[in-house]
């Protein structure tokens, strides 16, 4: 089993769990390769320099927007200036993932502060 296959299975299971949970919403359809589900929760996110894991103090809570087996998006009050992040998904013990920023859109009508940051999962981080 490859790392991607393992990560995809973990994320697919998380999306299915969310689908059956209080976060479940109507299915979102667009041009993405995988279906996204509404993910209205707070998760911890930190900048990633590609070398070392961020410290606990570098993680900050951010309101998420949606999630799929291939990525997720969250809200921020300004555009992101880095290319990669570490996200701690789920509940304790968190699942940590390296993500790449693939899209940033200013949508103040949707969320105060208004920047929706779209991310693609790169790999799971084993701690």
Tab-separated table of N, CA, C and O in Angstrom:
chain	number	residue	atom	x	y	z
A	1	UNK	N	0.853	-1.182	0.000
A	1	UNK	CA	0.000	0.000	0.000
A	1	UNK	C	0.894	1.239	0.000
A	1	UNK	O	1.795	1.354	0.806
A	2	UNK	N	0.642	2.159	-0.906
A	2	UNK	CA	1.438	3.373	-0.985
A	2	UNK	C	0.996	4.373	0.074
A	2	UNK	O	-0.086	4.264	0.645
A	3	UNK	N	1.850	5.375	0.329
A	3	UNK	CA	1.500	6.424	1.285
A	3	UNK	C	0.252	7.153	0.821
A	3	UNK	O	-0.646	7.442	1.601
A	4	UNK	N	0.154	7.435	-0.509
A	4	UNK	CA	-1.019	8.135	-1.023
A	4	UNK	C	-2.278	7.310	-0.795
A	4	UNK	O	-3.292	7.842	-0.355
A	5	UNK	N	-2.216	5.995	-1.073
A	5	UNK	CA	-3.394	5.140	-0.886
A	5	UNK	C	-3.817	5.139	0.572
A	5	UNK	O	-4.992	5.287	0.888
A	6	UNK	N	-2.858	5.010	1.477
A	6	UNK	CA	-3.156	5.017	2.903
A	6	UNK	C	-3.778	6.348	3.322
A	6	UNK	O	-4.769	6.380	4.041
A	7	UNK	N	-3.186	7.472	2.881
A	7	UNK	CA	-3.708	8.794	3.217
A	7	UNK	C	-5.113	8.957	2.639
A	7	UNK	O	-6.009	9.461	3.309
A	8	UNK	N	-5.317	8.529	1.399
A	8	UNK	CA	-6.626	8.645	0.765
A	8	UNK	C	-7.672	7.862	1.551
A	8	UNK	O	-8.787	8.342	1.760
A	9	UNK	N	-7.320	6.659	2.027
A	9	UNK	CA	-8.265	5.861	2.809
A	9	UNK	C	-8.609	6.549	4.133
A	9	UNK	O	-9.765	6.575	4.539
A	10	UNK	N	-7.602	7.111	4.801
A	10	UNK	CA	-7.846	7.820	6.060
A	10	UNK	C	-8.764	9.002	5.828
A	10	UNK	O	-9.739	9.219	6.549
A	11	UNK	N	-8.477	9.792	4.788
A	11	UNK	CA	-9.283	10.985	4.521
A	11	UNK	C	-10.681	10.618	4.045
A	11	UNK	O	-11.651	11.275	4.423
A	12	UNK	N	-10.804	9.576	3.241
A	12	UNK	CA	-12.126	9.131	2.801
A	12	UNK	C	-12.958	8.704	4.007
A	12	UNK	O	-14.136	9.052	4.118
A	13	UNK	N	-12.342	7.983	4.936
A	13	UNK	CA	-13.051	7.565	6.146
A	13	UNK	C	-13.476	8.781	6.969
A	13	UNK	O	-14.588	8.821	7.500
A	14	UNK	N	-12.611	9.798	7.056
A	14	UNK	CA	-12.955	11.012	7.802
A	14	UNK	C	-14.123	11.738	7.139
A	14	UNK	O	-15.045	12.195	7.803
A	15	UNK	N	-14.106	11.844	5.822
A	15	UNK	CA	-15.202	12.504	5.112
A	15	UNK	C	-16.497	11.716	5.310
A	15	UNK	O	-17.558	12.300	5.537
A	16	UNK	N	-16.430	10.393	5.246
A	16	UNK	CA	-17.630	9.575	5.474
A	16	UNK	C	-18.146	9.743	6.900
A	16	UNK	O	-19.345	9.828	7.126
A	17	UNK	N	-17.219	9.807	7.876
A	17	UNK	CA	-17.632	10.028	9.256
A	17	UNK	C	-18.353	11.364	9.376
A	17	UNK	O	-19.389	11.474	10.020
A	18	UNK	N	-17.819	12.374	8.715
A	18	UNK	CA	-18.454	13.692	8.745
A	18	UNK	C	-19.809	13.670	8.064
A	18	UNK	O	-20.741	14.327	8.500
A	19	UNK	N	-19.900	12.913	6.982
A	19	UNK	CA	-21.160	12.812	6.260
A	19	UNK	C	-22.260	12.275	7.171
A	19	UNK	O	-23.412	12.695	7.097
A	20	UNK	N	-21.878	11.355	8.057
A	20	UNK	CA	-22.843	10.754	8.970
A	20	UNK	C	-22.972	11.521	10.282
A	20	UNK	O	-23.721	11.136	11.149
A	21	UNK	N	-22.242	12.623	10.429
A	21	UNK	CA	-22.237	13.358	11.687
A	21	UNK	C	-23.043	14.647	11.582
A	21	UNK	O	-23.678	14.927	10.584
A	22	UNK	N	-22.939	15.456	12.623
A	22	UNK	CA	-23.656	16.728	12.671
A	22	UNK	C	-23.172	17.713	11.622
A	22	UNK	O	-23.839	18.680	11.333
A	23	UNK	N	-21.993	17.467	11.010
A	23	UNK	CA	-21.458	18.379	10.012
A	23	UNK	C	-22.044	18.124	8.630
A	23	UNK	O	-21.789	18.864	7.712
A	24	UNK	N	-22.813	17.053	8.465
A	24	UNK	CA	-23.316	16.694	7.147
A	24	UNK	C	-24.223	17.788	6.584
A	24	UNK	O	-25.065	18.328	7.250
A	25	UNK	N	-24.006	18.115	5.309
A	25	UNK	CA	-24.815	19.098	4.594
A	25	UNK	C	-25.128	18.538	3.223
A	25	UNK	O	-24.690	17.450	2.859
A	26	UNK	N	-25.882	19.294	2.434
A	26	UNK	CA	-26.142	18.892	1.059
A	26	UNK	C	-24.823	18.750	0.316
A	26	UNK	O	-23.883	19.484	0.560
A	27	UNK	N	-24.767	17.789	-0.584
A	27	UNK	CA	-23.545	17.535	-1.341
A	27	UNK	C	-23.208	18.735	-2.217
A	27	UNK	O	-24.061	19.309	-2.865
A	28	UNK	N	-21.923	19.131	-2.212
A	28	UNK	CA	-21.463	20.241	-3.028
A	28	UNK	C	-20.923	19.681	-4.335
A	28	UNK	O	-20.161	18.729	-4.334
A	29	UNK	N	-21.322	20.254	-5.474
A	29	UNK	CA	-20.830	19.767	-6.751
A	29	UNK	C	-20.136	20.889	-7.497
A	29	UNK	O	-20.565	22.029	-7.482
A	30	UNK	N	-19.013	20.545	-8.112
A	30	UNK	CA	-18.269	21.483	-8.929
A	30	UNK	C	-17.309	20.674	-9.792
A	30	UNK	O	-17.533	19.507	-10.027
A	31	UNK	N	-16.226	21.273	-10.235
A	31	UNK	CA	-15.317	20.611	-11.152
A	31	UNK	C	-14.200	19.837	-10.460
A	31	UNK	O	-13.303	19.344	-11.128
A	32	UNK	N	-14.229	19.681	-9.173
A	32	UNK	CA	-13.179	18.960	-8.461
A	32	UNK	C	-13.257	17.466	-8.760
A	32	UNK	O	-14.293	16.935	-9.107
A	33	UNK	N	-12.113	16.788	-8.554
A	33	UNK	CA	-12.042	15.347	-8.783
A	33	UNK	C	-12.807	14.555	-7.728
A	33	UNK	O	-13.190	13.423	-7.973
A	34	UNK	N	-13.006	15.117	-6.550
A	34	UNK	CA	-13.708	14.402	-5.492
A	34	UNK	C	-14.758	15.313	-4.864
A	34	UNK	O	-14.646	16.528	-4.893
A	35	UNK	N	-15.768	14.699	-4.297
A	35	UNK	CA	-16.873	15.438	-3.704
A	35	UNK	C	-16.457	16.037	-2.370
A	35	UNK	O	-15.860	15.371	-1.546
A	36	UNK	N	-16.778	17.293	-2.190
A	36	UNK	CA	-16.505	17.964	-0.923
A	36	UNK	C	-17.768	17.969	-0.079
A	36	UNK	O	-18.868	18.067	-0.602
A	37	UNK	N	-17.562	17.885	1.217
A	37	UNK	CA	-18.651	17.960	2.191
A	37	UNK	C	-18.420	19.187	3.061
A	37	UNK	O	-17.286	19.559	3.342
A	38	UNK	N	-19.499	19.800	3.477
A	38	UNK	CA	-19.413	20.936	4.396
A	38	UNK	C	-18.651	20.477	5.638
A	38	UNK	O	-18.870	19.384	6.141
A	39	UNK	N	-17.731	21.296	6.117
A	39	UNK	CA	-16.889	20.955	7.275
A	39	UNK	C	-16.854	22.165	8.193
A	39	UNK	O	-15.868	22.879	8.288
A	40	UNK	N	-17.973	22.424	8.835
A	40	UNK	CA	-18.160	23.613	9.663
A	40	UNK	C	-17.634	23.339	11.073
A	40	UNK	O	-18.394	22.955	11.959
A	41	UNK	N	-16.323	23.486	11.232
A	41	UNK	CA	-15.703	23.250	12.528
A	41	UNK	C	-14.414	24.066	12.621
A	41	UNK	O	-14.003	24.705	11.665
A	42	UNK	N	-13.794	24.021	13.762
A	42	UNK	CA	-12.525	24.713	13.988
A	42	UNK	C	-11.414	23.667	14.014
A	42	UNK	O	-11.519	22.659	14.710
A	43	UNK	N	-10.333	23.898	13.253
A	43	UNK	CA	-9.180	23.004	13.244
A	43	UNK	C	-7.920	23.836	13.408
A	43	UNK	O	-7.906	25.039	13.125
A	44	UNK	N	-6.850	23.192	13.845
A	44	UNK	CA	-5.580	23.867	14.086
A	44	UNK	C	-4.708	23.818	12.834
A	44	UNK	O	-4.537	22.759	12.233
A	45	UNK	N	-4.152	24.980	12.462
A	45	UNK	CA	-3.364	25.097	11.235
A	45	UNK	C	-2.122	25.940	11.538
A	45	UNK	O	-2.196	26.918	12.281
A	46	UNK	N	-0.977	25.544	10.932
A	46	UNK	CA	0.275	26.275	11.130
A	46	UNK	C	1.041	26.352	9.819
A	46	UNK	O	0.934	25.456	8.973
A	47	UNK	N	1.855	27.401	9.628
A	47	UNK	CA	2.712	27.473	8.448
A	47	UNK	C	3.740	26.341	8.485
A	47	UNK	O	4.146	25.899	9.562
A	48	UNK	N	4.168	25.902	7.303
A	48	UNK	CA	5.146	24.813	7.210
A	48	UNK	C	6.259	25.214	6.253
A	48	UNK	O	5.994	25.592	5.113
A	49	UNK	N	7.489	25.130	6.719
A	49	UNK	CA	8.641	25.526	5.904
A	49	UNK	C	9.215	24.375	5.092
A	49	UNK	O	10.203	24.547	4.385
A	50	UNK	N	8.624	23.191	5.191
A	50	UNK	CA	9.106	22.038	4.447
A	50	UNK	C	10.197	21.262	5.137
A	50	UNK	O	10.649	20.243	4.622
A	51	UNK	N	10.620	21.718	6.311
A	51	UNK	CA	11.710	21.039	7.007
A	51	UNK	C	11.303	20.514	8.376
A	51	UNK	O	11.443	19.333	8.657
A	52	UNK	N	10.838	21.394	9.240
A	52	UNK	CA	10.537	20.965	10.609
A	52	UNK	C	9.066	21.183	10.944
A	52	UNK	O	8.427	22.099	10.435
A	53	UNK	N	8.581	20.315	11.792
A	53	UNK	CA	7.197	20.404	12.250
A	53	UNK	C	7.030	21.694	13.060
A	53	UNK	O	7.892	22.041	13.865
A	54	UNK	N	5.935	22.433	12.841
A	54	UNK	CA	5.694	23.646	13.639
A	54	UNK	C	5.557	23.303	15.123
A	54	UNK	O	5.138	22.198	15.487
A	55	UNK	N	5.891	24.256	15.977
A	55	UNK	CA	5.709	24.071	17.412
A	55	UNK	C	4.226	24.203	17.740
A	55	UNK	O	3.445	24.740	16.942
A	56	UNK	N	3.850	23.772	18.914
A	56	UNK	CA	2.457	23.864	19.343
A	56	UNK	C	1.987	25.321	19.319
A	56	UNK	O	0.853	25.601	18.932
A	57	UNK	N	2.856	26.256	19.684
A	57	UNK	CA	2.505	27.681	19.718
A	57	UNK	C	2.242	28.250	18.328
A	57	UNK	O	1.578	29.280	18.195
A	58	UNK	N	2.754	27.603	17.280
A	58	UNK	CA	2.562	28.097	15.914
A	58	UNK	C	1.219	27.686	15.310
A	58	UNK	O	0.822	28.221	14.273
A	59	UNK	N	0.517	26.744	15.946
A	59	UNK	CA	-0.791	26.327	15.455
A	59	UNK	C	-1.855	27.296	15.959
A	59	UNK	O	-1.839	27.698	17.119
A	60	UNK	N	-2.766	27.680	15.051
A	60	UNK	CA	-3.855	28.586	15.410
A	60	UNK	C	-5.173	28.006	14.919
A	60	UNK	O	-5.224	27.368	13.863
A	61	UNK	N	-6.256	28.240	15.671
A	61	UNK	CA	-7.570	27.721	15.255
A	61	UNK	C	-8.138	28.518	14.084
A	61	UNK	O	-8.039	29.750	14.064
A	62	UNK	N	-8.690	27.799	13.124
A	62	UNK	CA	-9.319	28.433	11.966
A	62	UNK	C	-10.621	27.697	11.647
A	62	UNK	O	-10.694	26.480	11.754
A	63	UNK	N	-11.608	28.462	11.223
A	63	UNK	CA	-12.901	27.896	10.842
A	63	UNK	C	-12.778	27.246	9.461
A	63	UNK	O	-12.368	27.889	8.498
A	64	UNK	N	-13.134	25.989	9.384
A	64	UNK	CA	-13.076	25.270	8.118
A	64	UNK	C	-14.357	25.494	7.321
A	64	UNK	O	-15.394	25.857	7.872
A	65	UNK	N	-14.270	25.246	6.028
A	65	UNK	CA	-15.400	25.431	5.124
A	65	UNK	C	-15.887	24.097	4.569
A	65	UNK	O	-17.047	23.747	4.700
A	66	UNK	N	-14.977	23.343	3.906
A	66	UNK	CA	-15.357	22.040	3.366
A	66	UNK	C	-14.150	21.104	3.339
A	66	UNK	O	-13.025	21.524	3.589
A	67	UNK	N	-14.427	19.808	3.067
A	67	UNK	CA	-13.370	18.796	3.063
A	67	UNK	C	-13.721	17.702	2.067
A	67	UNK	O	-14.903	17.457	1.788
A	68	UNK	N	-12.687	17.082	1.519
A	68	UNK	CA	-12.835	15.923	0.644
A	68	UNK	C	-11.623	15.031	0.862
A	68	UNK	O	-10.701	15.404	1.578
A	69	UNK	N	-11.593	13.864	0.224
A	69	UNK	CA	-10.405	13.014	0.357
A	69	UNK	C	-9.142	13.637	-0.237
A	69	UNK	O	-8.044	13.214	0.082
A	70	UNK	N	-9.268	14.665	-1.072
A	70	UNK	CA	-8.085	15.258	-1.697
A	70	UNK	C	-7.727	16.641	-1.168
A	70	UNK	O	-6.653	17.151	-1.483
A	71	UNK	N	-8.598	17.269	-0.378
A	71	UNK	CA	-8.284	18.591	0.131
A	71	UNK	C	-9.355	19.153	1.042
A	71	UNK	O	-10.344	18.494	1.337
A	72	UNK	N	-9.139	20.385	1.473
A	72	UNK	CA	-10.112	21.066	2.321
A	72	UNK	C	-9.913	22.564	2.154
A	72	UNK	O	-8.930	23.019	1.558
A	73	UNK	N	-10.851	23.344	2.672
A	73	UNK	CA	-10.684	24.796	2.660
A	73	UNK	C	-11.076	25.345	4.023
A	73	UNK	O	-11.816	24.732	4.782
A	74	UNK	N	-10.527	26.533	4.306
A	74	UNK	CA	-10.806	27.190	5.577
A	74	UNK	C	-10.836	28.699	5.352
A	74	UNK	O	-10.463	29.197	4.293
A	75	UNK	N	-11.313	29.414	6.369
A	75	UNK	CA	-11.460	30.872	6.286
A	75	UNK	C	-10.331	31.571	7.022
A	75	UNK	O	-9.865	31.110	8.061
A	76	UNK	N	-9.923	32.699	6.460
A	76	UNK	CA	-8.867	33.506	7.047
A	76	UNK	C	-9.195	34.967	6.774
A	76	UNK	O	-9.912	35.284	5.825
A	77	UNK	N	-8.655	35.871	7.591
A	77	UNK	CA	-8.942	37.294	7.403
A	77	UNK	C	-7.991	37.985	6.426
A	77	UNK	O	-8.119	39.177	6.169
A	78	UNK	N	-7.044	37.242	5.871
A	78	UNK	CA	-6.115	37.795	4.885
A	78	UNK	C	-5.568	36.656	4.031
A	78	UNK	O	-5.638	35.491	4.425
A	79	UNK	N	-5.014	36.949	2.869
A	79	UNK	CA	-4.447	35.888	2.043
A	79	UNK	C	-3.222	35.262	2.720
A	79	UNK	O	-2.561	35.903	3.537
A	80	UNK	N	-2.943	34.031	2.367
A	80	UNK	CA	-1.796	33.309	2.911
A	80	UNK	C	-0.557	33.652	2.084
A	80	UNK	O	-0.624	33.721	0.858
A	81	UNK	N	0.568	33.847	2.763
A	81	UNK	CA	1.805	34.194	2.057
A	81	UNK	C	2.770	33.017	1.940
A	81	UNK	O	3.826	33.153	1.340
A	82	UNK	N	2.430	31.868	2.511
A	82	UNK	CA	3.265	30.670	2.398
A	82	UNK	C	2.627	29.714	1.399
A	82	UNK	O	1.461	29.888	1.012
A	83	UNK	N	3.364	28.704	0.979
A	83	UNK	CA	2.824	27.749	0.005
A	83	UNK	C	2.336	26.461	0.647
A	83	UNK	O	1.528	25.753	0.053
A	84	UNK	N	2.808	26.154	1.861
A	84	UNK	CA	2.437	24.912	2.536
A	84	UNK	C	2.066	25.169	3.993
A	84	UNK	O	2.585	26.100	4.620
A	85	UNK	N	1.195	24.316	4.501
A	85	UNK	CA	0.742	24.390	5.882
A	85	UNK	C	0.739	22.987	6.475
A	85	UNK	O	0.768	21.992	5.744
A	86	UNK	N	0.661	22.931	7.800
A	86	UNK	CA	0.366	21.688	8.505
A	86	UNK	C	-1.015	21.889	9.118
A	86	UNK	O	-1.275	22.906	9.754
A	87	UNK	N	-1.896	20.909	8.921
A	87	UNK	CA	-3.224	20.979	9.518
A	87	UNK	C	-3.394	19.787	10.454
A	87	UNK	O	-2.961	18.676	10.143
A	88	UNK	N	-3.973	20.059	11.623
A	88	UNK	CA	-4.293	19.020	12.600
A	88	UNK	C	-5.791	18.762	12.488
A	88	UNK	O	-6.598	19.573	12.934
A	89	UNK	N	-6.159	17.651	11.861
A	89	UNK	CA	-7.574	17.358	11.622
A	89	UNK	C	-8.143	16.420	12.669
A	89	UNK	O	-7.433	15.588	13.234
A	90	UNK	N	-9.441	16.533	12.860
A	90	UNK	CA	-10.153	15.642	13.768
A	90	UNK	C	-10.045	16.106	15.203
A	90	UNK	O	-9.828	17.277	15.496
A	91	UNK	N	-10.200	15.141	16.084
A	91	UNK	CA	-10.125	15.402	17.516
A	91	UNK	C	-8.850	14.762	18.045
A	91	UNK	O	-8.194	13.990	17.355
A	92	UNK	N	-8.505	15.069	19.286
A	92	UNK	CA	-7.303	14.494	19.907
A	92	UNK	C	-7.480	12.979	19.964
A	92	UNK	O	-8.529	12.512	20.378
A	93	UNK	N	-6.522	12.188	19.504
A	93	UNK	CA	-5.248	12.585	18.915
A	93	UNK	C	-5.458	13.007	17.454
A	93	UNK	O	-6.078	12.292	16.671
A	94	UNK	N	-4.957	14.177	17.094
A	94	UNK	CA	-5.139	14.732	15.763
A	94	UNK	C	-4.431	13.897	14.700
A	94	UNK	O	-3.449	13.216	14.980
A	95	UNK	N	-4.926	14.020	13.460
A	95	UNK	CA	-4.217	13.516	12.291
A	95	UNK	C	-3.563	14.732	11.651
A	95	UNK	O	-4.241	15.709	11.336
A	96	UNK	N	-2.254	14.696	11.473
A	96	UNK	CA	-1.518	15.829	10.923
A	96	UNK	C	-1.235	15.588	9.446
A	96	UNK	O	-0.816	14.491	9.056
A	97	UNK	N	-1.438	16.636	8.629
A	97	UNK	CA	-1.205	16.549	7.195
A	97	UNK	C	-0.448	17.776	6.703
A	97	UNK	O	-0.695	18.885	7.164
A	98	UNK	N	0.445	17.539	5.749
A	98	UNK	CA	1.048	18.638	4.996
A	98	UNK	C	0.070	18.950	3.881
A	98	UNK	O	-0.411	18.039	3.192
A	99	UNK	N	-0.248	20.234	3.708
A	99	UNK	CA	-1.148	20.652	2.641
A	99	UNK	C	-0.490	21.757	1.825
A	99	UNK	O	0.345	22.508	2.326
A	100	UNK	N	-0.873	21.823	0.560
A	100	UNK	CA	-0.391	22.863	-0.341
A	100	UNK	C	-1.533	23.830	-0.625
A	100	UNK	O	-2.662	23.402	-0.892
A	101	UNK	N	-1.260	25.116	-0.572
A	101	UNK	CA	-2.264	26.116	-0.917
A	101	UNK	C	-2.455	26.081	-2.435
A	101	UNK	O	-1.495	26.247	-3.182
A	102	UNK	N	-3.681	25.859	-2.885
A	102	UNK	CA	-3.947	25.795	-4.324
A	102	UNK	C	-4.910	26.880	-4.795
A	102	UNK	O	-5.049	27.109	-5.999
A	103	UNK	N	-5.568	27.548	-3.850
A	103	UNK	CA	-6.562	28.549	-4.247
A	103	UNK	C	-6.805	29.500	-3.078
A	103	UNK	O	-6.858	29.084	-1.930
A	104	UNK	N	-6.959	30.774	-3.402
A	104	UNK	CA	-7.358	31.770	-2.411
A	104	UNK	C	-8.394	32.672	-3.060
A	104	UNK	O	-8.170	33.170	-4.163
A	105	UNK	N	-9.524	32.845	-2.392
A	105	UNK	CA	-10.597	33.664	-2.957
A	105	UNK	C	-11.175	34.576	-1.884
A	105	UNK	O	-11.456	34.130	-0.774
A	106	UNK	N	-11.361	35.831	-2.242
A	106	UNK	CA	-11.964	36.791	-1.320
A	106	UNK	C	-13.479	36.698	-1.449
A	106	UNK	O	-14.045	36.997	-2.496
A	107	UNK	N	-14.147	36.236	-0.394
A	107	UNK	CA	-15.596	36.018	-0.392
A	107	UNK	C	-16.210	36.590	0.881
A	107	UNK	O	-16.734	35.847	1.712
A	108	UNK	N	-16.179	37.918	1.057
A	108	UNK	CA	-16.670	38.514	2.302
A	108	UNK	C	-18.161	38.314	2.538
A	108	UNK	O	-18.611	38.370	3.675
A	109	UNK	N	-18.925	38.056	1.496
A	109	UNK	CA	-20.363	37.818	1.680
A	109	UNK	C	-20.612	36.472	2.351
A	109	UNK	O	-21.638	36.267	2.994
A	110	UNK	N	-19.657	35.539	2.218
A	110	UNK	CA	-19.799	34.202	2.797
A	110	UNK	C	-19.353	34.145	4.253
A	110	UNK	O	-19.927	33.420	5.050
A	111	UNK	N	-18.283	34.868	4.564
A	111	UNK	CA	-17.694	34.799	5.906
A	111	UNK	C	-17.011	36.124	6.225
A	111	UNK	O	-16.236	36.627	5.413
A	112	UNK	N	-17.267	36.694	7.400
A	112	UNK	CA	-16.555	37.915	7.772
A	112	UNK	C	-15.039	37.678	7.728
A	112	UNK	O	-14.556	36.672	8.193
A	113	UNK	N	-14.306	38.593	7.180
A	113	UNK	CA	-12.873	38.394	6.975
A	113	UNK	C	-12.621	37.895	5.583
A	113	UNK	O	-11.680	38.294	4.924
A	114	UNK	N	-13.453	36.981	5.165
A	114	UNK	CA	-13.677	36.649	3.788
A	114	UNK	C	-12.694	35.937	2.909
A	114	UNK	O	-12.990	35.732	1.753
A	115	UNK	N	-11.523	35.525	3.341
A	115	UNK	CA	-10.613	34.814	2.445
A	115	UNK	C	-10.790	33.316	2.634
A	115	UNK	O	-10.541	32.772	3.710
A	116	UNK	N	-11.257	32.633	1.578
A	116	UNK	CA	-11.377	31.163	1.613
A	116	UNK	C	-10.095	30.612	1.007
A	116	UNK	O	-9.745	30.897	-0.124
A	117	UNK	N	-9.394	29.804	1.813
A	117	UNK	CA	-8.107	29.246	1.424
A	117	UNK	C	-8.302	27.770	1.085
A	117	UNK	O	-8.673	26.975	1.946
A	118	UNK	N	-8.066	27.410	-0.174
A	118	UNK	CA	-8.223	26.029	-0.626
A	118	UNK	C	-6.897	25.295	-0.589
A	118	UNK	O	-5.881	25.810	-1.054
A	119	UNK	N	-6.909	24.103	-0.023
A	119	UNK	CA	-5.688	23.323	0.175
A	119	UNK	C	-5.820	21.918	-0.398
A	119	UNK	O	-6.897	21.331	-0.353
A	120	UNK	N	-4.699	21.394	-0.882
A	120	UNK	CA	-4.628	20.011	-1.369
A	120	UNK	C	-3.752	19.227	-0.407
A	120	UNK	O	-2.659	19.671	-0.038
A	121	UNK	N	-4.244	18.035	0.016
A	121	UNK	CA	-3.451	17.188	0.898
A	121	UNK	C	-2.242	16.650	0.137
A	121	UNK	O	-2.375	16.142	-0.971
A	122	UNK	N	-1.068	16.765	0.730
A	122	UNK	CA	0.166	16.258	0.144
A	122	UNK	C	0.547	14.925	0.781
A	122	UNK	O	0.779	13.944	0.083
A	123	UNK	N	0.631	14.898	2.108
A	123	UNK	CA	0.979	13.658	2.798
A	123	UNK	C	0.590	13.764	4.273
A	123	UNK	O	0.438	14.854	4.807
A	124	UNK	N	0.451	12.604	4.884
A	124	UNK	CA	0.195	12.546	6.318
A	124	UNK	C	1.528	12.618	7.045
A	124	UNK	O	2.538	12.085	6.578
A	125	UNK	N	1.529	13.301	8.183
A	125	UNK	CA	2.728	13.420	9.011
A	125	UNK	C	2.579	12.460	10.180
A	125	UNK	O	1.635	12.571	10.963
A	126	UNK	N	3.501	11.527	10.280
A	126	UNK	CA	3.505	10.588	11.415
A	126	UNK	C	4.300	11.227	12.537
A	126	UNK	O	5.402	11.696	12.327
A	127	UNK	N	3.743	11.230	13.712
A	127	UNK	CA	4.431	11.855	14.857
A	127	UNK	C	5.021	10.814	15.749
A	127	UNK	O	4.601	9.772	15.902
